[in-house]
């Protein structure tokens, strides 16, 4: 059997007669002639060396499915992983809409032929704006990490200052992205957190702040799940004329105060929680939001879609706001750069917020806070487990310490995995000061029974 | 009974050629979603708290710091599920996806067919429900796919190492510049060699990302034949040269024969060569970055490798580098060790993170499935047909009065052509943008060019391998029809669009800070404030 064909289902003009006809139409004798401009010494002299293809759709499907069978997903296991990517229920309508050919395969059409794309993304920004109580929200950027990196650059340009303070309890990966992205122009300094409470160390913040500081960046709720005193932090930062940039998980905002309410100047975050599957990191999209202050709006590198009248009364039109800010318009003289990022997830997040409505978003945040509170209580009663910041209110995740058990998180997670449980993300490398700790995440999908299963498994493992 | 059968088809053709479609896009006149709200309606319910949890946690919010409790519910629309679905289905119908049209008019974007089987596979729960921090033992299938796509990119580029972390082509450009900076820092030349040379026909992100990482940008303009100017490069090179970033072919579709001279000169001057291969659709198995003397390149999986454009992402940009630069690639990396895959930290020289986790895994899977369906012979077929389609298209389009293809007359082009309506504009006053808007009335997209418009009244057409000869003819017919209108009835073009969901937008508000409105709440606030002023 040979894996060779002439006609490919995805390539209409692979039909030999058609090929010959088209070559004749343009006066060429062969395909080779079309490549006449490429010098022979640059031509590949052998076929690409690639695995044999699976030409039929059936064989291809079986092959890829055989690889997928080597994965064990969070749908099969009981997972407590969080740390920036979360297992939520994804409403069926979210998948239905983002699977539509029209949205899935559209790209860069005009506000006319792609009027629906523009309106859907304007509505996404508008609904997220209601959650955030802010009037300007960007078209999605790559992910929450990138949104934070851009937000602090915006703060730097806006203030004309170079020093960016970043809380030490942000995700190490997020800090790496920010630093990588910003350090050619900005100087990064860290602000420690209080080990006892898991909140920003206000004393250290006061000693680090000065008039060189462009902004403070922190996540609230933090990477460690703690909801911190936003108003106090904002007051401290603003006293030095610096901006407060807050990363927030929008799924907490049905219950938790939006950062704008305590004075955040730029708010950013990730929208994966708003209706996207985790997809091994494929579900991320970032947002950046501010109030409608012209000077700040002009610092966005991202596309911003606005509403506009058309020549027909009563007809809603849309288009790009202040396009001249962007690298599309000004190349290296625009703000940072702009391009393809995560627009389909913006549309999907809009669908999610519309489905949830105000009551759904409140129920979601409330149930997550309660489930975390309950899980803390239950885990605290397991011998060998300590909850370091137990007295705080946690959203979606909290730190679990295993020092008293004498076992490493790595050992514990191995043992949990044998029972079909994905234990919390191991923090012992990124935050050695916390000891043998893991970040355990609980959302609306984790039932009381799931918590009991986890506690029982840990009780057995830790006493072995 | 003298009823005869009617040959309906006859009236659909003129002189053997299909008439233009009597197309009209959906026009639902759909309200903005907030206007659909009805107090109390629900779209989806959250799993209720178990009674025991509710009792045990009834004080859960009491520890919140003062001011951290939301006081007013977010003013989201309140809608039942089917009403949300209907609203978005209507908006989808007002969006012209590539699946629906002969999408050759969005040149440089490589709008090719995104196979549905790949979509189905990427939505399998064994893909969609993977958390990116899972133990490597539980994602062996996924890591195998990453590893295989690395190998594919290495073979197609001739480079030695790959990272799939970047979430788009532009982010890969940025990532490659981050690698350049790390390499320069390791060799002590960062800040000394601080200039990046690019060309005006290269993507805006090539210049923008260089600036972002602290480089001064030098932009070369084409010579009289449309090639990047070798003499201009010679002049630009200096002890301050950090790198050249260039595309080949550029948006003109003309392959730069002297590319090896370019890269040799840059290397001799101590610079690094970066190839923007966002779109490599005409070159798979034909020619590679390595043989042309490049040290780095990147591919957009959502262009050449057939993953959906998704209204502008999610996406992947594959960063490919030589062995010398491998240690600077983003962390983590996938390695094969004793028969199983592991995820390793990339080491102290790595640039660190370019994006969250491992990037967009679900897009990597789609590209893998696409390549595994085609194989080496199929990938080459992709490129050959893309080039054949492009040259056929150019041959047909150039028969239209008023249209030209500047530079390199008579030469074959690779995957796309940047055309010019300069003559048509001089004759009729119609601009290329207006032709694009009118094209929408016939159900096709059309794109001019990035700014600045070096080619006057530009249009960039890229047929890819996905369209049949009849499809291409149909697009040509639309262009011919519009060009004819320009000469005979330009008002129809000036007043376009006619058959789209909306009519001409008053774009002046979008650049006016007093009137722009980026959210519905911002719009309402500005309207209220205007009303207050008027009544005062």
XYZ file of N, CA and C in Angstrom, chain B residues 134-294:
483
model
N -0.940 20.313 34.327
C -1.024 18.885 34.645
C 0.353 18.238 34.602
N 0.490 17.173 35.384
C 1.702 16.370 35.381
C 1.978 15.857 33.954
N 3.247 15.898 33.570
C 3.611 15.493 32.202
C 3.110 14.085 31.863
N 3.039 13.214 32.862
C 2.567 11.848 32.598
C 1.124 11.811 32.108
N 0.364 12.853 32.421
C -1.058 12.842 32.054
C -1.333 13.576 30.739
N -0.276 14.091 30.107
C -0.460 14.823 28.838
C 0.528 14.325 27.781
N 0.823 13.042 27.823
C 1.806 12.489 26.889
C 1.367 12.656 25.432
N 0.079 12.542 25.172
C -0.409 12.720 23.801
C -0.183 14.150 23.325
N -0.508 15.082 24.210
C -0.336 16.508 23.871
C 1.136 16.826 23.651
N 1.990 16.318 24.525
C 3.426 16.622 24.399
C 4.012 15.983 23.144
N 3.494 14.817 22.797
C 3.927 14.193 21.539
C 3.603 15.125 20.370
N 2.410 15.695 20.404
C 1.997 16.605 19.327
C 2.911 17.843 19.292
N 3.209 18.406 20.448
C 4.151 19.541 20.479
C 5.487 19.129 19.852
N 5.969 17.981 20.270
C 7.275 17.510 19.799
C 7.268 17.309 18.286
N 6.181 16.733 17.780
C 6.076 16.490 16.342
C 5.966 17.800 15.555
N 5.249 18.755 16.112
C 5.123 20.042 15.404
C 6.465 20.786 15.440
N 7.222 20.623 16.522
C 8.595 21.158 16.518
C 9.373 20.582 15.338
N 9.287 19.260 15.190
C 10.039 18.594 14.114
C 9.583 19.090 12.745
N 8.291 19.283 12.608
C 7.736 19.780 11.345
C 8.295 21.172 11.027
N 8.271 22.047 12.021
C 8.758 23.412 11.805
C 10.258 23.398 11.483
N 10.992 22.518 12.160
C 12.432 22.426 11.902
C 12.695 21.981 10.465
N 11.910 21.022 10.015
C 12.119 20.506 8.659
C 11.728 21.554 7.601
N 10.667 22.264 7.855
C 10.190 23.247 6.873
C 11.109 24.475 6.818
N 11.750 24.775 7.961
C 12.594 25.987 8.020
C 14.085 25.679 7.893
N 14.464 24.444 8.246
C 15.893 24.127 8.325
C 16.533 24.606 9.616
N 15.744 25.168 10.508
C 16.272 25.637 11.789
C 16.432 24.439 12.747
N 17.069 24.696 13.898
C 17.428 23.588 14.786
C 16.528 23.445 16.009
N 15.806 24.490 16.354
C 14.997 24.421 17.569
C 13.790 25.326 17.426
N 12.733 24.969 18.162
C 11.440 25.635 17.975
C 10.780 25.887 19.327
N 10.069 27.005 19.431
C 9.148 27.222 20.545
C 7.783 27.562 19.976
N 6.758 26.949 20.548
C 5.382 27.202 20.094
C 4.617 28.050 21.099
N 5.350 28.740 21.959
C 4.688 29.476 23.037
C 3.961 30.737 22.580
N 4.477 31.398 21.557
C 3.880 32.678 21.151
C 2.455 32.467 20.656
N 1.570 33.385 21.039
C 0.154 33.239 20.739
C -0.265 33.947 19.448
N 0.682 34.364 18.641
C 0.349 34.935 17.330
C 1.645 35.165 16.582
N 1.507 35.562 15.332
C 2.703 35.892 14.557
C 3.434 37.076 15.145
N 2.684 38.117 15.507
C 3.335 39.299 16.064
C 4.025 38.959 17.387
N 3.409 38.110 18.192
C 4.062 37.747 19.452
C 5.313 36.912 19.184
N 5.314 36.146 18.104
C 6.524 35.395 17.733
C 7.631 36.342 17.262
N 7.240 37.388 16.547
C 8.230 38.403 16.143
C 8.834 39.012 17.401
N 7.943 39.406 18.313
C 8.401 39.939 19.602
C 9.315 38.920 20.297
N 8.888 37.657 20.320
C 9.681 36.611 20.974
C 11.054 36.453 20.332
N 11.099 36.531 19.015
C 12.395 36.410 18.338
C 13.297 37.600 18.677
N 12.711 38.771 18.805
C 13.528 39.919 19.231
C 13.985 39.760 20.681
N 13.147 39.143 21.509
C 13.573 38.883 22.893
C 14.767 37.918 22.890
N 14.727 36.935 21.988
C 15.866 36.014 21.847
C 17.102 36.798 21.385
N 16.901 37.696 20.438
C 18.026 38.511 19.958
C 18.634 39.313 21.118
N 17.765 39.920 21.926
C 18.264 40.720 23.048
C 19.045 39.838 24.031
N 18.498 38.653 24.330
C 19.174 37.758 25.277
C 20.532 37.312 24.715
N 20.553 37.030 23.425
C 21.802 36.629 22.762
C 22.822 37.765 22.833
N 22.328 38.965 22.584
C 23.242 40.119 22.632
C 23.724 40.383 24.056
N 22.837 40.203 25.010
C 23.252 40.411 26.405
C 24.321 39.394 26.786
N 24.136 38.156 26.315
C 25.122 37.114 26.630
C 26.456 37.408 25.958
N 26.407 38.049 24.798
C 27.658 38.313 24.082
C 28.152 39.747 24.293
N 27.460 40.487 25.134
C 27.917 41.828 25.496
C 27.708 42.877 24.422
N 26.799 42.646 23.496
C 26.613 43.633 22.425
C 25.291 44.387 22.522
N 24.459 44.030 23.527
C 23.178 44.740 23.651
C 23.448 46.183 24.069
N 22.815 47.105 23.365
C 23.053 48.516 23.659
C 24.180 49.088 22.802
N 25.036 48.200 22.304
C 26.105 48.636 21.406
C 25.611 48.474 19.965
N 25.232 47.267 19.677
C 24.544 47.017 18.400
C 23.053 47.239 18.660
N 22.580 48.407 18.357
C 21.223 48.781 18.794
C 20.307 49.160 17.627
N 20.700 48.753 16.414
C 19.849 49.085 15.268
C 19.310 47.827 14.585
N 18.045 47.884 14.248
C 17.421 46.801 13.491
C 16.991 47.365 12.134
N 17.345 46.633 11.107
C 17.018 47.067 9.747
C 15.831 46.241 9.252
N 14.845 46.921 8.702
C 13.721 46.207 8.104
C 13.331 46.916 6.806
N 12.273 46.434 6.176
C 11.844 47.059 4.919
C 10.420 47.573 5.064
N 10.069 48.516 4.260
C 8.749 49.141 4.351
C 7.647 48.164 3.974
N 7.970 47.136 3.196
C 6.956 46.140 2.837
C 6.835 45.038 3.894
N 7.684 45.083 4.923
C 7.562 44.074 5.980
C 6.416 44.467 6.903
N 5.896 43.500 7.635
C 4.749 43.726 8.517
C 5.080 44.800 9.551
N 4.088 45.661 9.880
C 4.330 46.716 10.879
C 4.902 46.179 12.196
N 4.534 44.969 12.572
C 5.036 44.418 13.844
C 6.543 44.180 13.808
N 7.114 43.975 12.629
C 8.568 43.786 12.548
C 9.285 45.026 13.079
N 8.797 46.166 12.653
C 9.391 47.418 13.116
C 8.974 47.718 14.557
N 7.696 47.497 14.843
C 7.162 47.876 16.166
C 7.795 47.042 17.281
N 7.977 45.750 17.051
C 8.542 44.890 18.098
C 10.024 45.199 18.319
N 10.716 45.559 17.265
C 12.123 45.948 17.428
C 12.210 47.160 18.353
N 11.384 48.145 18.102
C 11.366 49.344 18.941
C 11.022 48.993 20.388
N 10.051 48.098 20.551
C 9.591 47.699 21.891
C 10.757 47.178 22.733
N 11.690 46.495 22.089
C 12.807 45.909 22.829
C 14.035 46.822 22.817
N 13.812 48.062 22.488
C 14.885 49.039 22.670
C 15.741 49.299 21.445
N 15.340 48.780 20.300
C 16.156 48.989 19.105
C 15.685 50.221 18.322
N 16.638 50.833 17.675
C 16.325 51.883 16.725
C 16.037 51.211 15.391
N 15.012 51.684 14.699
C 14.579 50.994 13.475
C 15.033 51.769 12.242
N 15.669 51.061 11.322
C 16.024 51.645 10.023
C 15.178 50.935 8.969
N 14.448 51.718 8.192
C 13.535 51.123 7.211
C 14.059 51.329 5.793
N 14.210 50.228 5.071
C 14.675 50.305 3.680
C 13.470 50.371 2.741
N 13.631 51.134 1.695
C 12.587 51.216 0.666
C 13.025 50.400 -0.543
N 12.049 49.989 -1.346
C 12.408 49.134 -2.479
C 13.174 49.894 -3.563
N 13.929 49.149 -4.340
C 14.582 49.758 -5.502
C 13.558 49.867 -6.639
N 14.012 50.327 -7.779
C 13.086 50.596 -8.875
C 12.354 49.338 -9.335
N 12.956 48.183 -9.115
C 12.318 46.936 -9.545
C 11.442 46.322 -8.466
N 11.335 46.999 -7.312
C 10.467 46.496 -6.254
C 11.173 45.602 -5.251
N 12.452 45.327 -5.483
C 13.194 44.487 -4.538
C 13.683 45.346 -3.372
N 13.893 44.707 -2.207
C 14.581 45.447 -1.151
C 15.919 45.919 -1.703
N 16.290 47.129 -1.365
C 17.422 47.777 -2.014
C 18.744 47.349 -1.375
N 19.530 46.612 -2.127
C 20.795 46.090 -1.608
C 21.765 47.226 -1.278
N 21.772 48.255 -2.108
C 22.667 49.386 -1.828
C 22.245 50.108 -0.554
N 20.945 50.222 -0.381
C 20.445 50.871 0.837
C 20.846 50.053 2.062
N 20.811 48.732 1.918
C 21.245 47.873 3.032
C 22.717 48.124 3.337
N 23.516 48.172 2.283
C 24.961 48.376 2.447
C 25.223 49.671 3.240
N 24.471 50.689 2.899
C 24.623 51.974 3.581
C 24.169 51.896 5.037
N 23.131 51.106 5.266
C 22.548 51.055 6.620
C 23.410 50.248 7.588
N 24.149 49.278 7.054
C 24.943 48.400 7.930
C 26.069 49.176 8.602
N 26.296 48.839 9.873
C 27.350 49.521 10.610
C 27.670 48.703 11.857
N 28.645 49.128 12.625
C 28.921 48.427 13.891
C 27.754 48.503 14.866
N 26.751 49.299 14.529
C 25.566 49.363 15.394
C 24.474 48.391 14.958
N 24.712 47.657 13.888
C 23.672 46.753 13.382
C 23.483 45.554 14.312
N 22.270 45.404 14.807
C 21.947 44.219 15.612
C 21.364 43.130 14.731
N 20.447 43.505 13.846
C 19.753 42.479 13.062
C 19.072 43.074 11.841
N 18.812 42.164 10.916
C 17.925 42.452 9.787
C 16.674 41.609 9.985
N 15.500 42.214 9.863
C 14.267 41.410 9.808
C 13.571 41.727 8.504
N 13.283 40.671 7.766
C 12.812 40.870 6.395
C 11.894 39.716 6.004
N 11.035 39.983 5.062
C 10.142 38.967 4.510
C 10.619 38.645 3.100
N 10.413 37.434 2.662
C 10.729 37.095 1.270
C 9.838 35.960 0.810
N 9.022 36.142 -0.204
C 8.808 37.408 -0.882
C 8.073 38.393 0.019
N 8.245 39.672 -0.288
C 7.482 40.684 0.426
C 6.047 40.683 -0.105
N 5.243 41.630 0.372
C 3.818 41.619 -0.007
C 3.596 41.769 -1.507
N 4.626 42.128 -2.231
C 4.510 42.207 -3.682
C 4.468 40.822 -4.322
N 4.912 39.805 -3.560
C 4.970 38.453 -4.109
C 6.184 38.183 -4.976
N 7.075 39.171 -5.067
C 8.275 39.002 -5.901
C 9.383 38.401 -5.048
N 9.873 37.237 -5.440
C 10.934 36.601 -4.656
C 12.234 37.387 -4.839
N 12.865 37.695 -3.702
C 14.121 38.439 -3.734
C 15.284 37.470 -3.976
N 15.758 37.453 -5.217
C 16.818 36.515 -5.615
C 18.110 36.717 -4.852
N 18.314 37.955 -4.424
C 19.593 38.268 -3.795
C 19.554 38.081 -2.288
N 18.578 37.354 -1.801
C 18.396 37.276 -0.351
C 19.661 36.770 0.349
N 20.357 35.828 -0.298
C 21.561 35.287 0.345
C 22.645 36.376 0.462
N 22.680 37.270 -0.523
C 23.623 38.388 -0.407
C 23.266 39.292 0.770
N 21.972 39.500 0.946
C 21.509 40.309 2.085
C 21.993 39.695 3.396
N 21.715 38.411 3.551
C 22.031 37.792 4.849
C 23.542 37.675 5.038
N 24.256 37.443 3.949
C 25.731 37.374 4.056
C 26.309 38.722 4.488
N 25.768 39.778 3.897
C 26.271 41.112 4.255
C 25.983 41.442 5.712
N 24.790 41.086 6.155
C 24.427 41.368 7.553
C 25.330 40.566 8.487
N 25.531 39.301 8.143
C 26.378 38.458 8.998
C 27.802 39.020 9.026
N 28.307 39.402 7.848
C 29.670 39.944 7.784
C 29.793 41.211 8.632
N 28.691 41.943 8.739
C 28.707 43.166 9.544
C 28.470 42.875 11.026
N 28.291 41.589 11.362
C 28.125 41.224 12.770
C 26.681 41.179 13.227
N 25.740 41.215 12.287
C 24.316 41.215 12.663
C 23.682 39.838 12.546
N 22.481 39.747 13.070
C 21.699 38.506 13.069
C 20.594 38.642 12.015
N 20.279 37.546 11.342
C 19.259 37.577 10.286
C 17.955 36.930 10.749
N 16.880 37.694 10.673
C 15.569 37.204 11.107
C 14.617 37.237 9.916
N 13.972 36.094 9.686
C 13.085 35.942 8.530
C 11.643 35.943 9.027
N 10.857 36.898 8.598
C 9.433 36.915 8.907
C 8.732 36.008 7.899
N 8.423 34.793 8.359
C 7.742 33.828 7.486
C 6.305 33.601 7.942
N 5.701 34.627 8.506
C 4.298 34.544 8.927
C 3.503 33.807 7.859
N 3.729 34.216 6.660
C 3.088 33.594 5.510
C 4.172 32.927 4.691
N 4.192 31.592 4.717
C 5.181 30.840 3.930
C 4.456 29.935 2.956
N 3.277 30.367 2.558
C 2.385 29.428 1.886
C 2.866 28.989 0.506
N 3.722 29.774 -0.112
C 4.198 29.372 -1.435
C 5.515 28.606 -1.388
N 6.042 28.371 -0.191
C 7.434 27.918 -0.127
C 7.665 26.595 0.594
N 6.595 25.888 0.970
C 6.765 24.646 1.734
C 7.466 23.589 0.883
N 8.635 23.184 1.331
C 9.386 22.174 0.585
C 10.067 22.730 -0.644
N 10.009 24.035 -0.838
C 10.588 24.677 -2.022
C 11.922 25.332 -1.668
N 11.882 26.156 -0.620
C 13.104 26.829 -0.184
C 12.947 27.153 1.296
N 14.096 27.245 1.998
C 14.009 27.331 3.457
C 14.849 28.479 4.018
N 14.526 28.832 5.249
C 15.229 29.915 5.929
C 16.724 29.618 6.059
N 17.056 28.378 6.384
C 18.465 28.071 6.637
C 19.323 28.317 5.404
N 18.899 27.794 4.267
C 19.712 27.929 3.057
C 19.841 29.397 2.645
N 18.869 30.205 3.032
C 18.943 31.631 2.697
C 19.773 32.405 3.717
N 20.296 31.713 4.720
C 21.234 32.357 5.631
C 20.625 32.989 6.869
N 19.416 32.566 7.230
C 18.769 33.159 8.398
C 19.112 32.411 9.686
